[in-house]
Short mmCIF file of C-alpha atoms in Angstrom, two decimals:
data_model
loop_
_atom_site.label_atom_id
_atom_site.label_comp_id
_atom_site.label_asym_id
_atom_site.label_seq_id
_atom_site.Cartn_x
_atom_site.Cartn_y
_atom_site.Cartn_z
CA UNK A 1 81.86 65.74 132.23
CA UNK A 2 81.32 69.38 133.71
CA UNK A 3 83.76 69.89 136.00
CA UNK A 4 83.82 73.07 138.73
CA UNK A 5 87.23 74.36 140.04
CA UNK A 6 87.01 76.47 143.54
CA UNK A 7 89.33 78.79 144.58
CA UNK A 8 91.26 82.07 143.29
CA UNK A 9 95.13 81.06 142.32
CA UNK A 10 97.66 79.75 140.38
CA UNK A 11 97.04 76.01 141.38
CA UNK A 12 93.44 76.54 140.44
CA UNK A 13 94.50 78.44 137.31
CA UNK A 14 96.74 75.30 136.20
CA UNK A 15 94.02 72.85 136.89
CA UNK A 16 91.77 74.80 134.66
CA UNK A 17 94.25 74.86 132.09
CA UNK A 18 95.02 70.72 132.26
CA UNK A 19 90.98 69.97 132.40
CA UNK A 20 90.50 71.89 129.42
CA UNK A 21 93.27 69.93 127.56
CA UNK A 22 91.56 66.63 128.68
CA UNK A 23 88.83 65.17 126.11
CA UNK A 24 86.42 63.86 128.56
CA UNK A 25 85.95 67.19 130.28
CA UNK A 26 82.98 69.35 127.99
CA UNK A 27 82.79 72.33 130.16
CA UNK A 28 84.39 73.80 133.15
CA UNK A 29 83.50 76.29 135.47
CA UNK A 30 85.95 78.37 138.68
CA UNK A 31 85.12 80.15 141.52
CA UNK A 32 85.69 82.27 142.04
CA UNK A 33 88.90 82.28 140.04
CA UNK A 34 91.02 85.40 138.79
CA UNK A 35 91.16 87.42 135.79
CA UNK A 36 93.47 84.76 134.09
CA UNK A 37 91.30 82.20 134.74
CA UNK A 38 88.10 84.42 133.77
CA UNK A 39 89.72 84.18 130.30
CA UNK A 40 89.36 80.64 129.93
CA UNK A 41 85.95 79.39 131.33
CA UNK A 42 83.19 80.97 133.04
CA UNK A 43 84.01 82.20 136.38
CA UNK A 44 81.13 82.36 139.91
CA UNK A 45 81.62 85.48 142.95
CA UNK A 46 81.61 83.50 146.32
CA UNK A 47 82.71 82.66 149.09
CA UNK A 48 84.89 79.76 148.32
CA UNK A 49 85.14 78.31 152.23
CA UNK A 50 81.15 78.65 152.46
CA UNK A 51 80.04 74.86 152.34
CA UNK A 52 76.36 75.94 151.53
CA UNK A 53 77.43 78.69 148.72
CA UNK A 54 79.44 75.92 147.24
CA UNK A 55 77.05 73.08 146.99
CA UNK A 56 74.51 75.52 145.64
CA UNK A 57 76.71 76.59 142.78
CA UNK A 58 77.52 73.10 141.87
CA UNK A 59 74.03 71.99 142.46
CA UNK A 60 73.02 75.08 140.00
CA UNK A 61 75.55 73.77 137.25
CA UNK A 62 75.03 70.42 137.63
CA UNK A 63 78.52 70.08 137.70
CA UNK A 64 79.41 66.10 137.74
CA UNK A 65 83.21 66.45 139.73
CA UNK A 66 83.95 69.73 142.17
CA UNK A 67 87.49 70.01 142.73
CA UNK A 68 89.09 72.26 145.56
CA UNK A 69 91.97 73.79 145.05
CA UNK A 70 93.30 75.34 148.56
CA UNK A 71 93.52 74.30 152.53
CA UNK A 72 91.06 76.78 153.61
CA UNK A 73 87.80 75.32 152.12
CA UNK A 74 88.82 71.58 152.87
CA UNK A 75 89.36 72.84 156.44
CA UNK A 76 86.05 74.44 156.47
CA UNK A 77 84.33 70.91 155.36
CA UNK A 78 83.25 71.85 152.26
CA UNK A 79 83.91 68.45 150.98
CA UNK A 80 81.61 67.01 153.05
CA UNK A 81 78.71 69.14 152.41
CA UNK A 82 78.81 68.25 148.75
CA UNK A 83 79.41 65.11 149.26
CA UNK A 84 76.48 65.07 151.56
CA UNK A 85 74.68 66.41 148.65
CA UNK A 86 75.88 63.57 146.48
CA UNK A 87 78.23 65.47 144.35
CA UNK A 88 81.43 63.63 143.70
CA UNK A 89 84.46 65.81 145.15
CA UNK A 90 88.16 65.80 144.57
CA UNK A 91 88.98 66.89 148.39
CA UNK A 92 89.71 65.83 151.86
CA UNK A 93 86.84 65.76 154.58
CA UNK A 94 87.13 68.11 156.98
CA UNK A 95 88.15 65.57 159.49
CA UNK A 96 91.03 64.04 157.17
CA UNK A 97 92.32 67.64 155.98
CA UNK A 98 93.44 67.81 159.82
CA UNK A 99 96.44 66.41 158.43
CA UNK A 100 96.98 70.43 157.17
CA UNK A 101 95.39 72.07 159.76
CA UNK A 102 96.92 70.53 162.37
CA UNK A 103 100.60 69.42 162.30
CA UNK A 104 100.46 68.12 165.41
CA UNK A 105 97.74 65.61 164.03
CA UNK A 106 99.89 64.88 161.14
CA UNK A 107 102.58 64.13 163.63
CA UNK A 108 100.22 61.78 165.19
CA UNK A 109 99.39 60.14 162.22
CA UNK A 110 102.98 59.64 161.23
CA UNK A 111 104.01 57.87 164.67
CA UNK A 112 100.95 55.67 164.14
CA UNK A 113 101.86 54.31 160.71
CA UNK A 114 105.41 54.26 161.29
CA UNK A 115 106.23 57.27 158.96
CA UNK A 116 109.65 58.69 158.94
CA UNK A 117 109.65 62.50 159.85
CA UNK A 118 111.61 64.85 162.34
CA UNK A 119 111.36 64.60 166.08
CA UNK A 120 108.92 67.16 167.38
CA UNK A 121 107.32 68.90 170.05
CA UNK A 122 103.89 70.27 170.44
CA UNK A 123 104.37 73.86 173.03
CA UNK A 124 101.64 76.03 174.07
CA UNK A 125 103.32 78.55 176.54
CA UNK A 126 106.71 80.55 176.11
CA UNK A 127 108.75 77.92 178.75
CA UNK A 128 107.62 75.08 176.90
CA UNK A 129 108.74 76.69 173.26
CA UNK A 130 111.97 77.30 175.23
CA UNK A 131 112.53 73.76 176.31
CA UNK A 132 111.82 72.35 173.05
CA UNK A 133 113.96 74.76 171.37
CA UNK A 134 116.58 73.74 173.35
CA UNK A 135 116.16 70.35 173.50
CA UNK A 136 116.63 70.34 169.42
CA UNK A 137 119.15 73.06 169.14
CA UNK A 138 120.06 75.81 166.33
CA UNK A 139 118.95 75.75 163.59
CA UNK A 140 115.51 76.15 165.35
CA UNK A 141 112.34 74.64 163.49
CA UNK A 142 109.44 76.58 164.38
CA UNK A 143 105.81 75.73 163.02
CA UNK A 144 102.13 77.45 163.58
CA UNK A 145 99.99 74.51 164.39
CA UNK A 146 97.49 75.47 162.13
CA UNK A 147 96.93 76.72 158.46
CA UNK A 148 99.30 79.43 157.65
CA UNK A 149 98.92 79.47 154.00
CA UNK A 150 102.91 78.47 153.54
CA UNK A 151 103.91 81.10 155.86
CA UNK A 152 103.76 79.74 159.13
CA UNK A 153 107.01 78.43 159.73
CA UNK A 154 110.36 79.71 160.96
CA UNK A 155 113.41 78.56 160.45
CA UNK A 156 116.66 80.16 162.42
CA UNK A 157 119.37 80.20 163.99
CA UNK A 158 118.33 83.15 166.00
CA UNK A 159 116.65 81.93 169.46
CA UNK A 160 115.42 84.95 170.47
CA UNK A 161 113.52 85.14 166.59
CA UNK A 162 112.17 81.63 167.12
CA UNK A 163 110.90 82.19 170.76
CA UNK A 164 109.24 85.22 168.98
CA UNK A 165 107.05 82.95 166.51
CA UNK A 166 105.99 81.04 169.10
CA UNK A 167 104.60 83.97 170.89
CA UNK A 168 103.10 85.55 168.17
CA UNK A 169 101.39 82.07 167.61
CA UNK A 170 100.64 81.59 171.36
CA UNK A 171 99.21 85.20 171.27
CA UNK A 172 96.31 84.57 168.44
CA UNK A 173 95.53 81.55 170.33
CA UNK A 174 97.38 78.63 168.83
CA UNK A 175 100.17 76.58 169.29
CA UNK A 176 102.96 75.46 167.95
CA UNK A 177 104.96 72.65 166.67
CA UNK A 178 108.86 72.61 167.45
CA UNK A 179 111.30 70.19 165.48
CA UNK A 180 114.55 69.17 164.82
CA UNK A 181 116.12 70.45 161.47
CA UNK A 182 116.11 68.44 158.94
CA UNK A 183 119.15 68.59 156.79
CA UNK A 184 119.38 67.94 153.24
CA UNK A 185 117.31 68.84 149.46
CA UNK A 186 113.95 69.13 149.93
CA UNK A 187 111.38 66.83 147.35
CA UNK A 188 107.60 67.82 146.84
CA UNK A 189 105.59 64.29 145.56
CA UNK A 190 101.65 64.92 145.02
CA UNK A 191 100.01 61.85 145.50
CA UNK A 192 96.24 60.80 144.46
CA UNK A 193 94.33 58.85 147.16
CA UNK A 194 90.45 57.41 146.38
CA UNK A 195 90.59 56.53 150.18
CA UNK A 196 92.67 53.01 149.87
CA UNK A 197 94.83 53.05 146.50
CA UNK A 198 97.50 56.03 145.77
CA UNK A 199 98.68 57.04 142.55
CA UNK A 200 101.06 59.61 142.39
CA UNK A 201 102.64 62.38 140.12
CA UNK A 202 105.94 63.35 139.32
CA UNK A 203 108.44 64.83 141.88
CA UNK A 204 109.37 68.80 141.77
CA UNK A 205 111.10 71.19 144.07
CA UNK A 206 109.94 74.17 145.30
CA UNK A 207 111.35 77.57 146.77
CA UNK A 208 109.95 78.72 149.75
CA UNK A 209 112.36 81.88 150.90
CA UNK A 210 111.56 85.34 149.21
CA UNK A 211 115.25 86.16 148.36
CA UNK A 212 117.80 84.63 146.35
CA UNK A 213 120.12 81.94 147.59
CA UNK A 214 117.15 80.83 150.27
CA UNK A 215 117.79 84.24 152.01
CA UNK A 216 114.73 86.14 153.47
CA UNK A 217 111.51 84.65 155.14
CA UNK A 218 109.28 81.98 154.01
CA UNK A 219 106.89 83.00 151.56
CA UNK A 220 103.72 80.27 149.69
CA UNK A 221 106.39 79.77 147.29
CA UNK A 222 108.36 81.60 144.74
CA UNK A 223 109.35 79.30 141.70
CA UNK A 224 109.20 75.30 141.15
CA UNK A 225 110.37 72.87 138.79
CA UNK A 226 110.31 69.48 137.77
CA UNK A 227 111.12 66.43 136.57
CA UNK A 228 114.42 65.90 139.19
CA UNK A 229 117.12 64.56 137.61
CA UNK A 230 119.23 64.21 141.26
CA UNK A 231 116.46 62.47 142.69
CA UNK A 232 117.12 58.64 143.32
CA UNK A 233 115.78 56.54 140.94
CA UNK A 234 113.45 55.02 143.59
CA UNK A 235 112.70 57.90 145.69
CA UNK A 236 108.60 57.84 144.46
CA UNK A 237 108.58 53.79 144.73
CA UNK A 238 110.02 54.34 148.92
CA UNK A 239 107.55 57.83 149.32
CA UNK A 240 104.87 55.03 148.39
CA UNK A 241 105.95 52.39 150.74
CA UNK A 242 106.87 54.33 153.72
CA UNK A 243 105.32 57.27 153.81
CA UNK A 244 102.02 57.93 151.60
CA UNK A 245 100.30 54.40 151.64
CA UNK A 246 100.67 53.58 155.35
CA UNK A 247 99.52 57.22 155.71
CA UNK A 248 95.93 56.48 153.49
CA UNK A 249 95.72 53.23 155.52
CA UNK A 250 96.07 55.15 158.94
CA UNK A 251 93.33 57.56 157.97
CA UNK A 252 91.16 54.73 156.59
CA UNK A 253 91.66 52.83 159.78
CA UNK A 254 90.39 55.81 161.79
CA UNK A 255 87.19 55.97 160.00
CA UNK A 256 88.54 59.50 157.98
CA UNK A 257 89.77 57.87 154.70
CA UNK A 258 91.65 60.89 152.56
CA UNK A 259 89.97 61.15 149.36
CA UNK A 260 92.22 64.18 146.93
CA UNK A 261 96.16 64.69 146.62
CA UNK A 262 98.35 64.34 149.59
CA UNK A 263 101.46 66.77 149.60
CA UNK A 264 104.19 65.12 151.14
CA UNK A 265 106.92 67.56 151.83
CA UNK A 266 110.31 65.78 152.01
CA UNK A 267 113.86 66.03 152.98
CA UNK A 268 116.16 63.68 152.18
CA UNK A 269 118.73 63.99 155.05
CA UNK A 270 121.83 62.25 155.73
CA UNK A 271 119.88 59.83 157.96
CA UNK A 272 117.40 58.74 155.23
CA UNK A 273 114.30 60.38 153.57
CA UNK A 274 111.91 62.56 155.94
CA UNK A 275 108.44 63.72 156.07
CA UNK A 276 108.69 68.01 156.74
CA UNK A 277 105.31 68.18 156.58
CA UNK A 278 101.72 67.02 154.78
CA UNK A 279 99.37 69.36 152.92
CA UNK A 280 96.26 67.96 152.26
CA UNK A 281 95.69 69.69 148.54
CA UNK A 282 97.90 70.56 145.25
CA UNK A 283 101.04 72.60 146.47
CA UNK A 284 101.34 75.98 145.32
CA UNK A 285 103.99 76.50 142.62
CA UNK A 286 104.50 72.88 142.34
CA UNK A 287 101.67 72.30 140.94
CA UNK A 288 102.18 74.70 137.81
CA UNK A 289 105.26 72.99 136.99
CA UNK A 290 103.85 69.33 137.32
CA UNK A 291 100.95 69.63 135.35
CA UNK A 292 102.60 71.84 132.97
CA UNK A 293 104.50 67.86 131.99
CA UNK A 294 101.14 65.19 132.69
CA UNK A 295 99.64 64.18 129.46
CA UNK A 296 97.52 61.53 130.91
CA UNK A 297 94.20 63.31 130.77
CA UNK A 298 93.53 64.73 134.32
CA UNK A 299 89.77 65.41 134.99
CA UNK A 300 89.65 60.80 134.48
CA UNK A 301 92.11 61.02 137.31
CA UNK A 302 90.94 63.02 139.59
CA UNK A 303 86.74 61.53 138.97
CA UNK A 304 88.80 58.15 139.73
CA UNK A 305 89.88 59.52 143.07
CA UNK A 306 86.44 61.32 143.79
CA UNK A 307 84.75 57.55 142.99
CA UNK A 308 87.22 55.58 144.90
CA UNK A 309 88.31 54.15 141.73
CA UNK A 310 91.79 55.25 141.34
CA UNK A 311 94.03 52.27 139.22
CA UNK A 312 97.26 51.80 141.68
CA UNK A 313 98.94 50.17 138.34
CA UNK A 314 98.09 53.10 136.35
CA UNK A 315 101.17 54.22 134.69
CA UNK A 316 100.49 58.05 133.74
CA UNK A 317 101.91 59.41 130.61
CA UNK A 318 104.44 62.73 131.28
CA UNK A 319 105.82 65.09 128.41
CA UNK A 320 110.18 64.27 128.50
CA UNK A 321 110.44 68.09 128.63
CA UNK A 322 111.29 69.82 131.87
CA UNK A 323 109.09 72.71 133.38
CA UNK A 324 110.50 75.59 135.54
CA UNK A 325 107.73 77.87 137.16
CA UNK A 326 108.70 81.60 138.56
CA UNK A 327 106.77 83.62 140.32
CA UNK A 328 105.94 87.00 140.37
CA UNK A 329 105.39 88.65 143.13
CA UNK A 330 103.83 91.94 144.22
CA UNK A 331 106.16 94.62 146.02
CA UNK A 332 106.65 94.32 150.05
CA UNK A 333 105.29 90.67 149.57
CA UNK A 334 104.93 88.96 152.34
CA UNK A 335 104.46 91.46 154.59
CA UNK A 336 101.97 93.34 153.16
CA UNK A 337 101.70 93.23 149.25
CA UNK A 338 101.00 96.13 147.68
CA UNK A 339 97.71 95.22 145.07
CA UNK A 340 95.83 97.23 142.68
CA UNK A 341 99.04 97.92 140.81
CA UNK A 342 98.49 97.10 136.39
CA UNK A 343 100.29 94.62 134.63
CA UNK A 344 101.80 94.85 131.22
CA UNK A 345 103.11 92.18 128.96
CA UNK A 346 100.89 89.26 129.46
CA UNK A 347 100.44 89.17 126.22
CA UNK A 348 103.54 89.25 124.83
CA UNK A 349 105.05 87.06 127.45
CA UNK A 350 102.52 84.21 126.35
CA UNK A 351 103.47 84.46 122.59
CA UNK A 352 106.60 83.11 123.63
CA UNK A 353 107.31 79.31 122.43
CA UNK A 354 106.93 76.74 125.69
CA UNK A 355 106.01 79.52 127.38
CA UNK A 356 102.42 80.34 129.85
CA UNK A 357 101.42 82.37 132.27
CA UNK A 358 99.11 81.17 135.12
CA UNK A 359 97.52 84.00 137.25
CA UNK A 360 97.24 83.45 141.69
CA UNK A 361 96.63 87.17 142.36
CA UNK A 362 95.39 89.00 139.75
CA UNK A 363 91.74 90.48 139.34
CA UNK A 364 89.87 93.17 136.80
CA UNK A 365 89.77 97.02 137.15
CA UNK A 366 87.09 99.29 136.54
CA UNK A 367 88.56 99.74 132.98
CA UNK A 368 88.69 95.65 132.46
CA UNK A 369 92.62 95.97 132.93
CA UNK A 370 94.47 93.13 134.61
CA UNK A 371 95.80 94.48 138.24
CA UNK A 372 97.44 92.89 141.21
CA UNK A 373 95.46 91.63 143.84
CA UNK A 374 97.37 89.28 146.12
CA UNK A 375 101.22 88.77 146.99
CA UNK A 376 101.97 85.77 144.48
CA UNK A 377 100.60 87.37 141.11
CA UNK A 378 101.97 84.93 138.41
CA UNK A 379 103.87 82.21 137.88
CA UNK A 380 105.30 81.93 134.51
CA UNK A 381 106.08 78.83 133.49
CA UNK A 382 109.10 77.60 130.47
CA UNK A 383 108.60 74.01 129.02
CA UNK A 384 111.84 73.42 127.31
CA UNK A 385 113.93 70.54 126.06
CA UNK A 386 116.28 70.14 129.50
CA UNK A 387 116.37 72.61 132.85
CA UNK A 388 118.17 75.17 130.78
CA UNK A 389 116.48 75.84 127.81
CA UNK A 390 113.28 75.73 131.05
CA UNK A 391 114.98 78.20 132.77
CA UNK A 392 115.75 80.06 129.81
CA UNK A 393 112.15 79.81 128.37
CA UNK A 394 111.11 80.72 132.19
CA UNK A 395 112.56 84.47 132.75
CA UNK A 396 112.32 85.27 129.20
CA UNK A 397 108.81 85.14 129.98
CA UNK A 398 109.42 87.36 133.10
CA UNK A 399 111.57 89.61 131.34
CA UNK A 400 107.93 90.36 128.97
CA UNK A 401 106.17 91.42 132.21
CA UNK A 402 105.91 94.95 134.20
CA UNK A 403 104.38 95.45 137.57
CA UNK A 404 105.66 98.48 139.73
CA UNK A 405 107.70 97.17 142.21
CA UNK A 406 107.40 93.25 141.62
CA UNK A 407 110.01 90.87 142.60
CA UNK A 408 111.31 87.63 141.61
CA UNK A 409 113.74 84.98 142.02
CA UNK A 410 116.70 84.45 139.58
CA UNK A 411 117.84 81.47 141.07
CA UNK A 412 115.12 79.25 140.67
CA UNK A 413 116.35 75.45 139.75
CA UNK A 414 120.12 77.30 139.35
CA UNK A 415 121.75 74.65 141.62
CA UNK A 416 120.27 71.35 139.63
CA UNK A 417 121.25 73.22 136.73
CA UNK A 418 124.76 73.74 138.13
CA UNK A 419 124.73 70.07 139.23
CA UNK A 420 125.18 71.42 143.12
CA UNK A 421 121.80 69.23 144.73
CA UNK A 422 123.75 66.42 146.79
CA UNK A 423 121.73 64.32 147.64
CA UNK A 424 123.40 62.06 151.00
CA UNK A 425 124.02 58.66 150.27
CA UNK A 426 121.75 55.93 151.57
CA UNK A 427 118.94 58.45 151.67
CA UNK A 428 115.47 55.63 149.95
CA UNK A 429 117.41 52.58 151.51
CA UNK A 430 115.51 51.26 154.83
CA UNK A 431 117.53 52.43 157.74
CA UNK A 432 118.17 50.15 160.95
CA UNK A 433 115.01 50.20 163.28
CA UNK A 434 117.31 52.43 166.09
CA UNK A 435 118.07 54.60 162.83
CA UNK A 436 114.14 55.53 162.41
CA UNK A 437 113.37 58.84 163.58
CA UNK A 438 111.64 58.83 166.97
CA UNK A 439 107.65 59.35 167.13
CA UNK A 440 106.82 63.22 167.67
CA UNK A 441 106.61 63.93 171.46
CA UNK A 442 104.69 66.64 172.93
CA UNK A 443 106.63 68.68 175.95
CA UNK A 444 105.05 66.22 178.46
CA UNK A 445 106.49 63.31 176.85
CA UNK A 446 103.31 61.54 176.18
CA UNK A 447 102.81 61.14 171.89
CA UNK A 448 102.12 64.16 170.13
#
C-alpha cells in the first residue's frame, strides 16, 4: 500500500521510519515532514490543518491509508474531509478528537462511561478559578481547556501562579479545567480503536518538565522510555476494561465513534489507577520509544483501524530490548526557542549500534544544512539489552550532537533504573464503588 504521513515531528518521523520497515507498505509519502524525514521518503509543502490541501495531496498520490500525526489537524476535521472523499484515514473525526480539544468533554465522557479520573472543575472567570482552586487545595492542577500542544497545564503549589494560568487562559478567550492532584507514577498506554474493538501498544513513561528531577515548567515532552518493568503485570488488561473500551463505546454510543490511537495519560495513585488526561493521537516522545520495540508490521495495523477491522485478540509481536528516547531541545525552549541554529553530529550519532535519531524540529538551510526550527529538535533514541545499556546507548548518542545552546535531560528513566518508581499498592484492583473518583463537576455543580 502507499501510505501518506501528515505533519512535521518526531512522532511523524518515527511512523515513517516503522512503515518503511513493514513489507506491505511500497511507498510512503510526509507532509510536510522535516529534513530528517525528507531523507527517507518524499516529502509535500502544506498546510497540514487545511482539510482541502490534504485531501488533494492524497487524492494526487493516490495514497491508499493517510495517517495524521498531531492534535491540530484532527481538530481541524481533516479526517473527515478525506474520509468524505473516501480515503481510508488513521484519525479521529473532528467531533471525536473533542476528547483533546476539550478536556472538559473528555471529562464528560469519562463520568458517562464510568471512567476513573480526578475530580474537576470547569471555571471561566477569576472567582470561579479561585473557588475551585480552593476547593482542591495545593498542589493546584491547572489545565487550558483546549489544545495546548503539551504545554497547557500548570501544576503548583503557588496559588497566586495558578490563578495566573487561569487568567492568561480566560484572557485569550478560553477556559479552564481545575483538578485535584493526582499522586503517584504517571503511565502513557496508546491504544488502537477501529470505532468498537481496541488494541493497544506497550506502556512507556514520559517526561514532561524541562529540568532535571521534574523541576521547571511543562514542556511537549523531553525524553520517554519503555517497556515498564514497575508497572503491574495487569495494568494494560484494567486500562482496557475501565478506561479505554467503555471510552470507544461512549463515543460510539454518541454517534462519534473514535477511529486512530487514544492516549490515555495515567496516574496510578494511592487510591487506584487514574485517567490525567486523553489525547486523541500518538504522544509525543512516547511514541519514538514504543515503536522503536513493535515488530508486528504497523501500516496492517493502523489500515485495520482505518477499515474498522482491528483483531481485539491480536497479540502484537515487541522486540525484548528496552528503548529510552531523549530529546534535544533548542535554547530558551519553551519560551521562545531559538531556531535557525546548525546541527553537527547526526551523522556520527546514527553510526552508533542501537542507536537513531528522529527529527521534530529540524528543517534545510539555504546551503542544504540541517538547522533548528522548532523547540523539540531530536529525540535520540538507544535500543539496548535492559534500561541501562538504553540509557547508555541513549546519551552516547547525545553526546555525538552540537547545537548552540541546546538542552537536555540527564535523568531520563534514572529512577526505574535506580529501582525508585513505587508504585502504591492496590493501584489495577477494582476499588469499592464510594472509593471511585467522583464525576467531574463544573463550578455550578451540574456535570462537567
Amino acid at each position: 500500500m502507499k501510505v501518506l504521513v501528515v505533519g512535521p515531528g518526531g512522532r511523524e518521523h518515527a511512523l515513517v521510519r516503522s512503515l518503511l520497515a513493514d513489507p506491505y507498505v511500497r511507498e510512503v509519502h510526509a507532509a510536510p515532514g522535516n529534513a530528517g524525514i525528507a531523507q527517507m521518503v518524499p516529502v509535500h509543502a502544506l498546510n497540514a490543518s487545511d482539510p482541502a490541501e490534504v485531501t488533494a495531496l492524497a487524492r494526487t498520490l493516490e495514497a491508499n491509508l493517510v495517517i495524521i500525526g498531531p492534535e491540530a489537524p484532527l481538530a481541524a476535521g481533516v479526517a473527515d474531509a478525506l474520509r468524505e472523499a473516501g480515503i481510508p484515514v488513521f484519525g479521529p473525526s473532528q467531533a471525536a478528537a473533542q476528547l483533546e480539544a476539550s478536556k472538559a468533554f473528555a471529562k464528560q465522557v469519562m463520568a458517562a462511561a464510568s471512567v476513573p479520573t480526578a475530580m474537576a472543575r470547569v471555571a471561566a472567570t477569576a472567582e470561579q478559578a479561585a473557588d475551585a482552586l480552593d476547593t482542591f487545595g495545593a498542589p493546584y492542577v491547572v489545565k487550558d481547556d483546549g489544545l495546548a500542544a503539551g504545554k497547557g497545564v500548570v501544576v503548583t503549589s503557588d496559588r497566586e501562579a495558578a490563578l495566573e494560568h487561569a487568567q492568561a487562559c480566560f484572557d485569550a478567550g478560553g477556559t479552564v479545567v481545575i483538578e485535584e492532584f493526582l499522586d503517584g507514577p504517571e503511565v502513557s498506554l496508546f491504544v488502537l480503536s477501529d470505532g468498537r474493538n481496541v488494541v493497544p501498544l506497550a506502556p512507556a513513561q514520559d517526561f514532561k518538565r524541562i529540568n532535571d528531577g521534574d523541576e521547571g515548567p511543562n514542556t511537549g515532552g523531553m525524553g520517554a522510555y519503555s517497556p515498564l518493568n514497575w508497572v503491574p503485570g495487569d495494568l494494560v488488561e484494567d486500562v482496557i476494561r475501565r478506561v479505554a473500551q467503555p471510552t470507544i463505546d461512549e463515543m460510539a454510543a454518541r454517534g462519534t465513534p473514535f477511529v486512530g490511537v487514544l492516549y490515555c495519560g495515567l496516574a496510578l495513585t494511592s487510591r487506584g489507577m487514574r485517567v490525567i488526561e486523553f489525547n486523541a493521537r500518538f504522544g509525543d516522545p512516547e511514541t519514538q520509544a514504543v515503536l522503536a520495540r513493535l515488530k508486528t508490521p504497523l501500516g496492517g495495523l493502523l489500515m485495520a483501524a482505518a477499515k474498522g477491522e482491528l483483531d481485539p485478540m491480536e497479540q502484537l509481536k515487541w522486540d525484548p530490548r528496552t528503548a529510552v528516547a531523549v530529546v534535544v531541545a533548542a535554547a530558551n525552549y519553551p519560551e521562545t526557542p531559538r531556531t535557525g541554529d546548525r546541527i553537527r553530529g547526526l551523522k556520527k550519532a546514527a553510526k552508533l549500534d542501537g542507536v537513531h535519531v528522529l527529527h521534530a524540529g529540524t528543517a534545510l538551510d539555504e546551503d542544504g544544512k540541517v538547522v533548528s526550527a522548532g523547540g523539540r529538535v531530536l529525540a535520540v533514541v538507544g535500543l539496548g539489552s535492559d534500561l541501562e545499556a538504553a540509557r547508555d546507548l541513549a546519551y552516547a548518542g547525545v553526546e555525538k550532537i552540537r547545537l548552540d545552546g541546546s538542552q537536555h535531560r540527564s535523568d531520563i528513566a534514572l529512577k526505574a533504573l535506580r529501582g525508585e518508581v513505587v508504585v502504591p499498592a492496590g493501584t489495577c484492583t477494582v476499588p469499592d464503588e464510594a472509593e471511585e473518583s467522583a464525576p467531574a463537576r463544573s463550578v455550578d455543580g451540574d456535570p462537567a
